[in-house]
Each structure stands twice: as C-alpha cells, then as structure tokens.
mmCIF file of C-alpha atoms in Angstrom:
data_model
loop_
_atom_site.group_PDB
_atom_site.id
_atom_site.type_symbol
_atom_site.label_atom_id
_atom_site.label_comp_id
_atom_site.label_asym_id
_atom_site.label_seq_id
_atom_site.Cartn_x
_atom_site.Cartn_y
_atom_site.Cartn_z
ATOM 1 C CA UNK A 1 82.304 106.333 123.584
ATOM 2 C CA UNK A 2 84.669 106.822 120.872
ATOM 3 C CA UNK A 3 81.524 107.450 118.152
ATOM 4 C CA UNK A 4 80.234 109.935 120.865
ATOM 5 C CA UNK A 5 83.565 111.704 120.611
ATOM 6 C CA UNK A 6 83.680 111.948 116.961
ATOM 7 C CA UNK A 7 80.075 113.923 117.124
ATOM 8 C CA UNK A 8 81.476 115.910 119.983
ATOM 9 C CA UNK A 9 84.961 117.347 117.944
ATOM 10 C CA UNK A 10 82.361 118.111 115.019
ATOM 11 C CA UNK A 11 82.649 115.117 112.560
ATOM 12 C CA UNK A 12 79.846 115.805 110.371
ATOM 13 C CA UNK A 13 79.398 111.880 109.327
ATOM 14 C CA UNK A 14 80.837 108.324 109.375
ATOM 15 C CA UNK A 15 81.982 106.465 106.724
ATOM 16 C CA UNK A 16 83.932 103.306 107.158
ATOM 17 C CA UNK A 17 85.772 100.648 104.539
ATOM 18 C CA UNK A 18 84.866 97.635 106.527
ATOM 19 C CA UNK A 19 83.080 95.078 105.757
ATOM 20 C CA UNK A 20 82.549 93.364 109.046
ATOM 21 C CA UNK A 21 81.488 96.932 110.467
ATOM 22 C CA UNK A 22 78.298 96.849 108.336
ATOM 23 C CA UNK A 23 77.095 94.876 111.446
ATOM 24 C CA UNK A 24 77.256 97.667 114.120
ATOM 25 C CA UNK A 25 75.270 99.786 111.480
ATOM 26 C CA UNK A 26 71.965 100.082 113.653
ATOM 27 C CA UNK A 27 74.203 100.249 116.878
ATOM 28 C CA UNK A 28 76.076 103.612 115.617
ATOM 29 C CA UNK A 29 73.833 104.971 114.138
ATOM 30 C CA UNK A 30 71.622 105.051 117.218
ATOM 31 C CA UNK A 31 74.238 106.031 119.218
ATOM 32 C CA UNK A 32 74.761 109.405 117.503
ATOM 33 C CA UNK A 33 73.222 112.356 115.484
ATOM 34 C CA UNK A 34 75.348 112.074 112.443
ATOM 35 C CA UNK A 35 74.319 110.237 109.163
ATOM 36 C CA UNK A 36 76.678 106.743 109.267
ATOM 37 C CA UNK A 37 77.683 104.089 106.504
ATOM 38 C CA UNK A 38 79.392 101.685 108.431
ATOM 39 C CA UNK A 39 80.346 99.887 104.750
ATOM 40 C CA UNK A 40 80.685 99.762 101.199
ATOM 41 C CA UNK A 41 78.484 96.976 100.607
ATOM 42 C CA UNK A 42 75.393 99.085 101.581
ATOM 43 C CA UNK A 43 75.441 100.526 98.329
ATOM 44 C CA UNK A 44 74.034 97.870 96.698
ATOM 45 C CA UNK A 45 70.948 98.123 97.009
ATOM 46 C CA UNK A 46 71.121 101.810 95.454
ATOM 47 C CA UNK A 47 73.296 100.182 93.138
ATOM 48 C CA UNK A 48 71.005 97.633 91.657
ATOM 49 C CA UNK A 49 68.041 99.780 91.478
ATOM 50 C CA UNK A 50 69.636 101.964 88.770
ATOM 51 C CA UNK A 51 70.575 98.469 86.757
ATOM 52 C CA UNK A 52 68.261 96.710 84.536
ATOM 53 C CA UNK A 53 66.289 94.161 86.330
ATOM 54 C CA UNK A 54 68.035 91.146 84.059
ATOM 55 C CA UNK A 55 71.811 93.081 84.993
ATOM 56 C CA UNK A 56 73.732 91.878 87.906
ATOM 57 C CA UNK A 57 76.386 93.445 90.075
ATOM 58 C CA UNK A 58 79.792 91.795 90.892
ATOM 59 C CA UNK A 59 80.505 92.624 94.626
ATOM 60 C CA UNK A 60 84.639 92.184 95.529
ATOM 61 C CA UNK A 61 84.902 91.209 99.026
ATOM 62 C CA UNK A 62 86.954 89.793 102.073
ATOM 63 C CA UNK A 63 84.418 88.819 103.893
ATOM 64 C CA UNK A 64 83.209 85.113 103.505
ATOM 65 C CA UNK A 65 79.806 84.821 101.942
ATOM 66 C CA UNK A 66 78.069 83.908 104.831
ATOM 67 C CA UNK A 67 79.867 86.957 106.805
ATOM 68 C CA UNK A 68 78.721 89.063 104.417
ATOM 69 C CA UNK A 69 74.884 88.141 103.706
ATOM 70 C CA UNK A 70 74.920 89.093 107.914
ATOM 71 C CA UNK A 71 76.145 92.656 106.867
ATOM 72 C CA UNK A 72 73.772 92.760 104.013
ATOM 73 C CA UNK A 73 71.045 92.270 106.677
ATOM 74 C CA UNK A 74 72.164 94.249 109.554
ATOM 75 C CA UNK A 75 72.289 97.553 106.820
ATOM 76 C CA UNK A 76 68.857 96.502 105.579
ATOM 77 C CA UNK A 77 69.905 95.195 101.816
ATOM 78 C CA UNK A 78 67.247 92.901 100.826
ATOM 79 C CA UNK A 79 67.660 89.351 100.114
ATOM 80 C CA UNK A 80 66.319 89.442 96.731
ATOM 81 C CA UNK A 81 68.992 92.261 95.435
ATOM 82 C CA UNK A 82 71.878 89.710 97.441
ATOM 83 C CA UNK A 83 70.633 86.742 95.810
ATOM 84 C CA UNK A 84 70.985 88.293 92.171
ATOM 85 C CA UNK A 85 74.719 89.781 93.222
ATOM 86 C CA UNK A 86 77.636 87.606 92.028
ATOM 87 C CA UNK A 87 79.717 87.333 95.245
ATOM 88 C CA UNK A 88 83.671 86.700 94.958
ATOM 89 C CA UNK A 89 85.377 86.570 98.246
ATOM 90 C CA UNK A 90 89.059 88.265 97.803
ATOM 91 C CA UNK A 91 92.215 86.917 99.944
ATOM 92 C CA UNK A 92 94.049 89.840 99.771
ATOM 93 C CA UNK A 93 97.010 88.118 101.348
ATOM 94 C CA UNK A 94 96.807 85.485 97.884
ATOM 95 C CA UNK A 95 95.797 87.994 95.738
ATOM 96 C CA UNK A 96 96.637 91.123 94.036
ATOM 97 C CA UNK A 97 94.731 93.170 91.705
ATOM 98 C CA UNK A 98 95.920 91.679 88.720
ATOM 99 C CA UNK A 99 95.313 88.046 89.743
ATOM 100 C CA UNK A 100 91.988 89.215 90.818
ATOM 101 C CA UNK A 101 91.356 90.612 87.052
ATOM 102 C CA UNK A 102 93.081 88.047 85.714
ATOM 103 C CA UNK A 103 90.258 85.131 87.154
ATOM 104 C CA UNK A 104 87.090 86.887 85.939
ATOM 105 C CA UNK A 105 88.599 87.521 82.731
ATOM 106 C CA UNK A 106 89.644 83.907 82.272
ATOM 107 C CA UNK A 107 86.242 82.391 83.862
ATOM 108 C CA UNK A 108 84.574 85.101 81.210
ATOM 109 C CA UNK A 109 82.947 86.286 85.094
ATOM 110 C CA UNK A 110 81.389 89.843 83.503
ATOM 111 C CA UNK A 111 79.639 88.489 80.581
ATOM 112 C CA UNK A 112 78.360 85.000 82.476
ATOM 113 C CA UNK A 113 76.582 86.880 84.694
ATOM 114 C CA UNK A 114 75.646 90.214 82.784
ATOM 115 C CA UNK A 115 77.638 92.353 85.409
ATOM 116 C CA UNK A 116 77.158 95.802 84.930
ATOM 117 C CA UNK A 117 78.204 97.225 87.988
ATOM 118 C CA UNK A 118 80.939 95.638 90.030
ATOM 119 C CA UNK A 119 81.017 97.202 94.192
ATOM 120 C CA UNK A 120 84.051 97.023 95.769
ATOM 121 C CA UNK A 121 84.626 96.225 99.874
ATOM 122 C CA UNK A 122 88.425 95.664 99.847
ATOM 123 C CA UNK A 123 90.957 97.864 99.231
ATOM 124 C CA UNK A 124 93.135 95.758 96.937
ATOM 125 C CA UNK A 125 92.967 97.962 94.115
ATOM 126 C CA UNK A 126 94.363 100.958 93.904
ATOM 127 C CA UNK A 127 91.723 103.138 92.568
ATOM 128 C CA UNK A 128 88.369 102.654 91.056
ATOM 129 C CA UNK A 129 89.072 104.675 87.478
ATOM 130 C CA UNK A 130 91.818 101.745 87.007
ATOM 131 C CA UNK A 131 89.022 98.558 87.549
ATOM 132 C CA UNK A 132 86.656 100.599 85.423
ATOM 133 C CA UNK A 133 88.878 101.210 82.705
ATOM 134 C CA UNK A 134 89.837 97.472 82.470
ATOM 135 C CA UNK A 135 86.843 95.595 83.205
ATOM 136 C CA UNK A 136 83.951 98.285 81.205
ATOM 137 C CA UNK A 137 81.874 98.463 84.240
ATOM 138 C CA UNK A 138 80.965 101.486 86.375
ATOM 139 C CA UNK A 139 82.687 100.889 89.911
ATOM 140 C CA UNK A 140 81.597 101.874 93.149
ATOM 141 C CA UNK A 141 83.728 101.583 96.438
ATOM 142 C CA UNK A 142 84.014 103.726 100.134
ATOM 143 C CA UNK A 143 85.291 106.375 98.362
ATOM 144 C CA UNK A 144 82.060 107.059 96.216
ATOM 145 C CA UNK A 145 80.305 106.507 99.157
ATOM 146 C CA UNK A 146 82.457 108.758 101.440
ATOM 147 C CA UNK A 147 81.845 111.586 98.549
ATOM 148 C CA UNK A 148 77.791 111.065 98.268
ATOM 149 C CA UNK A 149 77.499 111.892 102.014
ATOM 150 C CA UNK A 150 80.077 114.656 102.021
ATOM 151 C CA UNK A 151 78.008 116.380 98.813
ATOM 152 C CA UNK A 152 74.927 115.867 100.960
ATOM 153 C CA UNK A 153 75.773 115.981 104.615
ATOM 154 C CA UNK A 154 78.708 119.400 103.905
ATOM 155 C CA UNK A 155 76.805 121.309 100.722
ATOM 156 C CA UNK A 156 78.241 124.213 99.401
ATOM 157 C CA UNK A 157 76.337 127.244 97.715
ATOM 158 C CA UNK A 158 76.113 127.238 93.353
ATOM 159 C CA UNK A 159 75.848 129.869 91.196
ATOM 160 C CA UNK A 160 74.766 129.829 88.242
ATOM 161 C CA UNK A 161 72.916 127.511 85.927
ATOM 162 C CA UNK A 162 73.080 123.824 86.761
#
C-alpha cells in the first residue's frame, strides 16, 4: 500500500540503502509502474562487468554473508560475479570508518585480492570521494545509484555539443 502511494503522489522511482530490502526487489517492483532498486548491492553485477575479468570488487556490508548472497539472488546478481566479490561484513555499532580502513590496509585487503572497485551497502562512511581518495579505488554506493536512475528515469534537455 505504501509503494502504491508513492506512485500515486508522483515519485518517479525507488531507490533504497538497504541491504535486507534487496529481497522484496521482485515484490515492488511488480507492485508498481516505477523503475525500483531496492539496494546498493545490485550494482555489482554492472560493476564487475566494466572490471577486468582477473579484478575483483570489495563489497562493504552489514548484512551477514549468507544474508546477503539471498539479496544477491532475489535482484538477479549471478553467482559467478558473487563468488569472485571479496565480502567484509561491517558492525557498524564496532566499527567506524577509520577502523574499517584501518583492517584492509593492515591485512594488505586491496592488493590480496586485486580490488578495483570497492561497493558500498552501509552508510558508515561519510561520503564516497573520502573512501576513494584513501583506498585508490573507484567507489560506488546508493547515492551513485540514486543518481543513475534520476539521469535516466527525470532527463533534462542538452544543448550543445556533448
């Protein structure tokens, strides 16, 4: 009901930061006429086809592993691309951003595991212009998400040469 009431006051898509909502993906989303990303993590699979096939993507989580290979499947991520993601569930009630960057700089995490691309589905950092600049890595997080479907979903006209 609430979805329906979203569509009806003229939301033009849904985008959520939760994990654990990655499993009402199919439900939503055939509930209503809007385009819905029910969480981060189903970037990934966009994610790791612009990587090299021997790069890997660190994925930042609260969600237990097992939790999240269920969202992986309910949003249609295929095993394959989950199995070559380095998972790190984040306690965000132990840890902090800096303890976070602190571990996978002291367990040499990154280069290990030839990470590339790290996806973020917590909110424990503050932005994702601050993890890039320390770890090297191109981020991606809700907000990157949030601003794909906006660009596509709310387009605006360009002039000019592009």
């Amino acid at each position: 009901e609430k979805v329906l009431q979203l569509e009806i006051e003229g939301c033009r898509f849904i985008v959520s930061d939760g994990g654990l909502f990655g499993k009402y993906q199919k439900i939503v989303a055939a509930t209503v006429d809007l385009p819905v990303f029910l969480t981060p993590l189903m970037q990934l699979k966009w994610i790791k086809i612009g990587l090299k096939s021997n790069e890997n993507i660190l994925v930042l989580s609260d969600l237990a592993a097992n939790k999240a290979t269920e969202v992986f499947q309910a949003c249609g991520v295929p095993e394959e691309i989950c199995d070559n993601a380095v998972y790190l569930r984040v306690d965000r009630s132990k840890m902090d951003a800096e303890s976070i960057y602190a571990y996978l700089e002291q367990n040499n995490i990154l280069a290990e595991n030839n990470i590339k691309a790290v996806l973020l589905d917590t909110q424990v950092f503050a932005g994702t212009g601050c993890v890039k600049d320390r770890l090297g890595v191109n981020v991606w997080d809700m907000f990157k998400l949030m601003g794909y479907v906006k660009k596509a979903v709310c387009q605006t006209p360009r002039e000019g040469f592009l």
